[in-house]
Amino acid sequence: MSCLSCRPTSLIKYLALLLPLISPLSVSAFEYLQPLPSRAPEPADNPSSAAKIGLGRSLFFDTELLGVNSKISCNSCHNLAQGGDDNRALSPGQNGRSTQRSAPSLWNIGFQTVLYWDGRTTSLEQQTLDHLRNPVISAWPNIGAMVSHLAAQPNYQQHFAATFNTGRTENIPAPDEVTGARVAQAMSSFLRSLLATRSPFDRYLAGDAGAISSSAKRGIEAFNESGCLACHFGANFAGPAPGPALKMGDGFYELFPNNLGSDYEHRYHLATDLGRYAFTGDPGERYMWRVPPLRGVAVTAPYFHNGAVASLEEAIRVMGKTQFGKDLNKETVRDIAAFLNSLTGEMLAVSATPR
Amino acid sequence: MSCLSCRPTSLIKYLALLLPLISPLSVSAFEYLQPLPSRAPEPADNPSSAAKIGLGRSLFFDTELLGVNSKISCNSCHNLAQGGDDNRALSPGQNGRSTQRSAPSLWNIGFQTVLYWDGRTTSLEQQTLDHLRNPVISAWPNIGAMVSHLAAQPNYQQHFAATFNTGRTENIPAPDEVTGARVAQAMSSFLRSLLATRSPFDRYLAGDAGAISSSAKRGIEAFNESGCLACHFGANFAGPAPGPALKMGDGFYELFPNNLGSDYEHRYHLATDLGRYAFTGDPGERYMWRVPPLRGVAVTAPYFHNGAVASLEEAIRVMGKTQFGKDLNKETVRDIAAFLNSLTGEMLAVSATPR
């Protein structure tokens, strides 16, 4: 995960580059502003390969992955052509059921250090299996039934064997090349490949002074001065990478809402869901949430875990009030929104078959 | 977990004791026959205490633990007064739903090294949380809702605080003493206290030659000679303790049914459920099951993961055929049944309040 850690040396370059352009911006802010790395970190036991990414892509778009009569694929809720989410508050699942929290974008998901709104896992592979075992998402009675369905298809047999069996000499029957763990590995490699690069902000960091507007430049400062950058920093603007032992505060904001009882909270029902507490039952984790990433945020409305807030500017106002007790003025909101808009990278067309 | 490992020194004692009584019994058999240890192993981060056991007992019998209008408590499916299970094939859960596999006995569960029929976890604490998150078992939408319900009750506030807060000086509000992790810890300590001791077999091992019948003594030999002891050995007759990395074969039988296609298999639908494969989707784990414990087995009919076999003698015949391709004769079945009957310990009356 080293590529997610602060890289003071290279940041000094950006610092030197930017200081003349937007002054006065505190030095500390720059330590928190990072360009999108060129590659997402990978676990040692699942190095990416073109074959895995291709297989994961096929699974991602397969409408039968989640059930033979499923109306939905992974792409239904995480629509890669629409910002990586479905622009709904909650998503329709299997058998008329609804998800309980808003589907996040999958673009740049490989840079998330904790997953789910409550940060319940740090592993994309585990997250994939959790999704496939969730009866709201998958219509299969269990992982084995899903694997059996895939393994019965000669094209998948061939695809899995070619992807995972390189160099092996054992005579494993082709259907047995399909396993739950390999589904998770291929899917995760595909997810790690979803990089939305060349955002205006990244081009600006790389030296193109005109890549973002003056309003966006003021927005960077306002984002820092308002306190947002204290949590939303790093490659994905979602906080630091957790250390060997994941602790609260590493990759999580303390509280959302931080100031309970605001009008916004009531209007948008922001305190109905108790966050991580719902999963763990630890009272110290009431209203504790993963810091959501901000890259691509402009195209992934509606906002917050319940998707209750429709516009980016309103979401900024809500955050100012609930987190800092501040009524952000119109100009500040507009500038921060301009900055956040500059974080939308190029989301290349992705389809079930390779381009 | 060291108390589960083979203890050659002390076993030599039993060997010396028993050899004159039941001859010829191969020496190797004795290495696999162990008395019930006096205490179940505990994880380092959850040492048992009388207070935890008492709290876990209250939770276990609380009909509101699984939902404010729940008709069931833990004791409904794992009835401690009826052998630790409910003597049903499958169990009724919440909202008219049914479990998918037969509820096991909880007596001596602390000696199980892997839990669930498919051995998906090695931790009683984790197993408790998994149960409380399972919508078939728990009517709460999540763990947090359950904890909030417990935390609203002054008697639980007091009980949790007294159990877990000893020696702490921080001023934690009493409701916040209730946490999901502590529910799991108390429940697990209670489960580890469920020892069914002084079985005829244990009294026999301890030197009471008349504690078991001649038929049971022949049954020990037949159990060994038929091959049963190869998997059903150790403190709980459920195989070895897994090492640091849980591997297939450590705590699992290879296959059940081992010989596919028998009449028994068809009659009792024994190969419908693919076992551990259903959970992992690993074709190498098709029909892989945890070795079930045999202590108390005589009072926990019906048998197998689907509860399809009503009598112990029929279960013995099924195992002879499906695992070894053997048609066990009437005398052998009767002798093995007599031995298995000798494994039923004293299941002391347990109720919601301490005796």
mmCIF file with all atom_site columns, N, CA and C in Angstrom, chain B residues 98-132:
data_model
loop_
_atom_site.group_PDB
_atom_site.id
_atom_site.type_symbol
_atom_site.label_atom_id
_atom_site.label_alt_id
_atom_site.label_comp_id
_atom_site.label_asym_id
_atom_site.label_entity_id
_atom_site.label_seq_id
_atom_site.pdbx_PDB_ins_code
_atom_site.Cartn_x
_atom_site.Cartn_y
_atom_site.Cartn_z
_atom_site.occupancy
_atom_site.B_iso_or_equiv
_atom_site.pdbx_formal_charge
_atom_site.auth_seq_id
_atom_site.auth_comp_id
_atom_site.auth_asym_id
_atom_site.auth_atom_id
_atom_site.pdbx_PDB_model_num
ATOM 1   N N  . SER B 1 98  ? -36.775 -21.014 7.535  1.00 0.00 ? 98  SER B N  1
ATOM 2   C CA . SER B 1 98  ? -36.179 -22.224 8.105  1.00 0.00 ? 98  SER B CA 1
ATOM 3   C C  . SER B 1 98  ? -34.666 -22.185 7.941  1.00 0.00 ? 98  SER B C  1
ATOM 4   N N  . THR B 1 99  ? -33.971 -22.779 8.905  1.00 0.00 ? 99  THR B N  1
ATOM 5   C CA . THR B 1 99  ? -32.532 -22.942 8.721  1.00 0.00 ? 99  THR B CA 1
ATOM 6   C C  . THR B 1 99  ? -32.282 -23.924 7.578  1.00 0.00 ? 99  THR B C  1
ATOM 7   N N  . GLN B 1 100 ? -31.071 -23.932 7.047  1.00 0.00 ? 100 GLN B N  1
ATOM 8   C CA . GLN B 1 100 ? -30.757 -24.815 5.922  1.00 0.00 ? 100 GLN B CA 1
ATOM 9   C C  . GLN B 1 100 ? -30.069 -26.097 6.371  1.00 0.00 ? 100 GLN B C  1
ATOM 10  N N  . ARG B 1 101 ? -29.509 -26.071 7.586  1.00 0.00 ? 101 ARG B N  1
ATOM 11  C CA . ARG B 1 101 ? -28.841 -27.270 8.106  1.00 0.00 ? 101 ARG B CA 1
ATOM 12  C C  . ARG B 1 101 ? -29.264 -27.507 9.547  1.00 0.00 ? 101 ARG B C  1
ATOM 13  N N  . SER B 1 102 ? -29.111 -28.735 9.990  1.00 0.00 ? 102 SER B N  1
ATOM 14  C CA . SER B 1 102 ? -29.616 -29.146 11.301 1.00 0.00 ? 102 SER B CA 1
ATOM 15  C C  . SER B 1 102 ? -28.809 -28.499 12.435 1.00 0.00 ? 102 SER B C  1
ATOM 16  N N  . ALA B 1 103 ? -29.525 -28.005 13.435 1.00 0.00 ? 103 ALA B N  1
ATOM 17  C CA . ALA B 1 103 ? -28.865 -27.361 14.574 1.00 0.00 ? 103 ALA B CA 1
ATOM 18  C C  . ALA B 1 103 ? -28.065 -28.383 15.372 1.00 0.00 ? 103 ALA B C  1
ATOM 19  N N  . PRO B 1 104 ? -26.787 -28.125 15.608 1.00 0.00 ? 104 PRO B N  1
ATOM 20  C CA . PRO B 1 104 ? -25.986 -29.064 16.396 1.00 0.00 ? 104 PRO B CA 1
ATOM 21  C C  . PRO B 1 104 ? -26.185 -28.835 17.890 1.00 0.00 ? 104 PRO B C  1
ATOM 22  N N  . SER B 1 105 ? -25.811 -29.835 18.671 1.00 0.00 ? 105 SER B N  1
ATOM 23  C CA . SER B 1 105 ? -25.809 -29.678 20.123 1.00 0.00 ? 105 SER B CA 1
ATOM 24  C C  . SER B 1 105 ? -24.721 -28.694 20.541 1.00 0.00 ? 105 SER B C  1
ATOM 25  N N  . LEU B 1 106 ? -25.004 -27.975 21.616 1.00 0.00 ? 106 LEU B N  1
ATOM 26  C CA . LEU B 1 106 ? -23.993 -27.053 22.143 1.00 0.00 ? 106 LEU B CA 1
ATOM 27  C C  . LEU B 1 106 ? -23.235 -27.632 23.331 1.00 0.00 ? 106 LEU B C  1
ATOM 28  N N  . TRP B 1 107 ? -23.665 -28.786 23.825 1.00 0.00 ? 107 TRP B N  1
ATOM 29  C CA . TRP B 1 107 ? -22.894 -29.382 24.911 1.00 0.00 ? 107 TRP B CA 1
ATOM 30  C C  . TRP B 1 107 ? -21.503 -29.757 24.392 1.00 0.00 ? 107 TRP B C  1
ATOM 31  N N  . ASN B 1 108 ? -20.492 -29.359 25.116 1.00 0.00 ? 108 ASN B N  1
ATOM 32  C CA . ASN B 1 108 ? -19.083 -29.606 24.764 1.00 0.00 ? 108 ASN B CA 1
ATOM 33  C C  . ASN B 1 108 ? -18.653 -28.890 23.482 1.00 0.00 ? 108 ASN B C  1
ATOM 34  N N  . ILE B 1 109 ? -19.413 -27.862 23.082 1.00 0.00 ? 109 ILE B N  1
ATOM 35  C CA . ILE B 1 109 ? -19.087 -27.130 21.851 1.00 0.00 ? 109 ILE B CA 1
ATOM 36  C C  . ILE B 1 109 ? -17.717 -26.441 21.981 1.00 0.00 ? 109 ILE B C  1
ATOM 37  N N  . GLY B 1 110 ? -17.316 -26.172 23.218 1.00 0.00 ? 110 GLY B N  1
ATOM 38  C CA . GLY B 1 110 ? -16.023 -25.509 23.427 1.00 0.00 ? 110 GLY B CA 1
ATOM 39  C C  . GLY B 1 110 ? -14.839 -26.343 22.960 1.00 0.00 ? 110 GLY B C  1
ATOM 40  N N  . PHE B 1 111 ? -15.063 -27.624 22.707 1.00 0.00 ? 111 PHE B N  1
ATOM 41  C CA . PHE B 1 111 ? -13.964 -28.469 22.221 1.00 0.00 ? 111 PHE B CA 1
ATOM 42  C C  . PHE B 1 111 ? -13.967 -28.585 20.700 1.00 0.00 ? 111 PHE B C  1
ATOM 43  N N  . GLN B 1 112 ? -14.965 -28.007 20.049 1.00 0.00 ? 112 GLN B N  1
ATOM 44  C CA . GLN B 1 112 ? -14.961 -28.017 18.582 1.00 0.00 ? 112 GLN B CA 1
ATOM 45  C C  . GLN B 1 112 ? -13.883 -27.058 18.084 1.00 0.00 ? 112 GLN B C  1
ATOM 46  N N  . THR B 1 113 ? -13.070 -27.539 17.180 1.00 0.00 ? 113 THR B N  1
ATOM 47  C CA . THR B 1 113 ? -11.984 -26.696 16.680 1.00 0.00 ? 113 THR B CA 1
ATOM 48  C C  . THR B 1 113 ? -12.392 -25.918 15.438 1.00 0.00 ? 113 THR B C  1
ATOM 49  N N  . VAL B 1 114 ? -13.418 -26.394 14.751 1.00 0.00 ? 114 VAL B N  1
ATOM 50  C CA . VAL B 1 114 ? -14.012 -25.618 13.659 1.00 0.00 ? 114 VAL B CA 1
ATOM 51  C C  . VAL B 1 114 ? -15.519 -25.673 13.814 1.00 0.00 ? 114 VAL B C  1
ATOM 52  N N  . LEU B 1 115 ? -16.189 -24.593 13.472 1.00 0.00 ? 115 LEU B N  1
ATOM 53  C CA . LEU B 1 115 ? -17.612 -24.450 13.751 1.00 0.00 ? 115 LEU B CA 1
ATOM 54  C C  . LEU B 1 115 ? -18.427 -24.372 12.475 1.00 0.00 ? 115 LEU B C  1
ATOM 55  N N  . TYR B 1 116 ? -19.712 -24.596 12.621 1.00 0.00 ? 116 TYR B N  1
ATOM 56  C CA . TYR B 1 116 ? -20.662 -24.753 11.509 1.00 0.00 ? 116 TYR B CA 1
ATOM 57  C C  . TYR B 1 116 ? -20.394 -26.099 10.825 1.00 0.00 ? 116 TYR B C  1
ATOM 58  N N  . TRP B 1 117 ? -21.386 -26.587 10.152 1.00 0.00 ? 117 TRP B N  1
ATOM 59  C CA . TRP B 1 117 ? -21.248 -27.859 9.442  1.00 0.00 ? 117 TRP B CA 1
ATOM 60  C C  . TRP B 1 117 ? -20.129 -27.792 8.407  1.00 0.00 ? 117 TRP B C  1
ATOM 61  N N  . ASP B 1 118 ? -19.917 -26.588 7.845  1.00 0.00 ? 118 ASP B N  1
ATOM 62  C CA . ASP B 1 118 ? -18.865 -26.459 6.838  1.00 0.00 ? 118 ASP B CA 1
ATOM 63  C C  . ASP B 1 118 ? -17.586 -25.871 7.415  1.00 0.00 ? 118 ASP B C  1
ATOM 64  N N  . GLY B 1 119 ? -17.531 -25.733 8.731  1.00 0.00 ? 119 GLY B N  1
ATOM 65  C CA . GLY B 1 119 ? -16.291 -25.289 9.362  1.00 0.00 ? 119 GLY B CA 1
ATOM 66  C C  . GLY B 1 119 ? -15.851 -23.905 8.952  1.00 0.00 ? 119 GLY B C  1
ATOM 67  N N  . ARG B 1 120 ? -16.790 -22.990 8.759  1.00 0.00 ? 120 ARG B N  1
ATOM 68  C CA . ARG B 1 120 ? -16.415 -21.692 8.195  1.00 0.00 ? 120 ARG B CA 1
ATOM 69  C C  . ARG B 1 120 ? -15.705 -20.768 9.149  1.00 0.00 ? 120 ARG B C  1
ATOM 70  N N  . THR B 1 121 ? -15.753 -21.063 10.427 1.00 0.00 ? 121 THR B N  1
ATOM 71  C CA . THR B 1 121 ? -14.986 -20.243 11.372 1.00 0.00 ? 121 THR B CA 1
ATOM 72  C C  . THR B 1 121 ? -14.436 -21.129 12.478 1.00 0.00 ? 121 THR B C  1
ATOM 73  N N  . THR B 1 122 ? -13.368 -20.667 13.101 1.00 0.00 ? 122 THR B N  1
ATOM 74  C CA . THR B 1 122 ? -12.777 -21.399 14.218 1.00 0.00 ? 122 THR B CA 1
ATOM 75  C C  . THR B 1 122 ? -13.076 -20.704 15.546 1.00 0.00 ? 122 THR B C  1
ATOM 76  N N  . SER B 1 123 ? -13.812 -19.617 15.508 1.00 0.00 ? 123 SER B N  1
ATOM 77  C CA . SER B 1 123 ? -14.005 -18.783 16.694 1.00 0.00 ? 123 SER B CA 1
ATOM 78  C C  . SER B 1 123 ? -15.448 -18.794 17.148 1.00 0.00 ? 123 SER B C  1
ATOM 79  N N  . LEU B 1 124 ? -15.654 -19.170 18.408 1.00 0.00 ? 124 LEU B N  1
ATOM 80  C CA . LEU B 1 124 ? -17.016 -19.112 18.951 1.00 0.00 ? 124 LEU B CA 1
ATOM 81  C C  . LEU B 1 124 ? -17.529 -17.675 18.961 1.00 0.00 ? 124 LEU B C  1
ATOM 82  N N  . GLU B 1 125 ? -16.635 -16.729 19.249 1.00 0.00 ? 125 GLU B N  1
ATOM 83  C CA . GLU B 1 125 ? -17.040 -15.324 19.263 1.00 0.00 ? 125 GLU B CA 1
ATOM 84  C C  . GLU B 1 125 ? -17.539 -14.903 17.877 1.00 0.00 ? 125 GLU B C  1
ATOM 85  N N  . GLN B 1 126 ? -16.774 -15.260 16.852 1.00 0.00 ? 126 GLN B N  1
ATOM 86  C CA . GLN B 1 126 ? -17.183 -14.909 15.483 1.00 0.00 ? 126 GLN B CA 1
ATOM 87  C C  . GLN B 1 126 ? -18.476 -15.609 15.110 1.00 0.00 ? 126 GLN B C  1
ATOM 88  N N  . GLN B 1 127 ? -18.589 -16.858 15.497 1.00 0.00 ? 127 GLN B N  1
ATOM 89  C CA . GLN B 1 127 ? -19.806 -17.626 15.237 1.00 0.00 ? 127 GLN B CA 1
ATOM 90  C C  . GLN B 1 127 ? -21.019 -16.954 15.870 1.00 0.00 ? 127 GLN B C  1
ATOM 91  N N  . THR B 1 128 ? -20.847 -16.420 17.081 1.00 0.00 ? 128 THR B N  1
ATOM 92  C CA . THR B 1 128 ? -21.959 -15.730 17.745 1.00 0.00 ? 128 THR B CA 1
ATOM 93  C C  . THR B 1 128 ? -22.391 -14.516 16.936 1.00 0.00 ? 128 THR B C  1
ATOM 94  N N  . LEU B 1 129 ? -21.425 -13.715 16.509 1.00 0.00 ? 129 LEU B N  1
ATOM 95  C CA . LEU B 1 129 ? -21.765 -12.527 15.714 1.00 0.00 ? 129 LEU B CA 1
ATOM 96  C C  . LEU B 1 129 ? -22.401 -12.925 14.381 1.00 0.00 ? 129 LEU B C  1
ATOM 97  N N  . ASP B 1 130 ? -21.891 -13.979 13.771 1.00 0.00 ? 130 ASP B N  1
ATOM 98  C CA . ASP B 1 130 ? -22.482 -14.450 12.508 1.00 0.00 ? 130 ASP B CA 1
ATOM 99  C C  . ASP B 1 130 ? -23.948 -14.843 12.712 1.00 0.00 ? 130 ASP B C  1
ATOM 100 N N  . HIS B 1 131 ? -24.220 -15.540 13.803 1.00 0.00 ? 131 HIS B N  1
ATOM 101 C CA . HIS B 1 131 ? -25.613 -15.905 14.096 1.00 0.00 ? 131 HIS B CA 1
ATOM 102 C C  . HIS B 1 131 ? -26.469 -14.647 14.259 1.00 0.00 ? 131 HIS B C  1
ATOM 103 N N  . LEU B 1 132 ? -25.944 -13.667 14.987 1.00 0.00 ? 132 LEU B N  1
ATOM 104 C CA . LEU B 1 132 ? -26.743 -12.475 15.284 1.00 0.00 ? 132 LEU B CA 1
ATOM 105 C C  . LEU B 1 132 ? -26.937 -11.601 14.048 1.00 0.00 ? 132 LEU B C  1
#
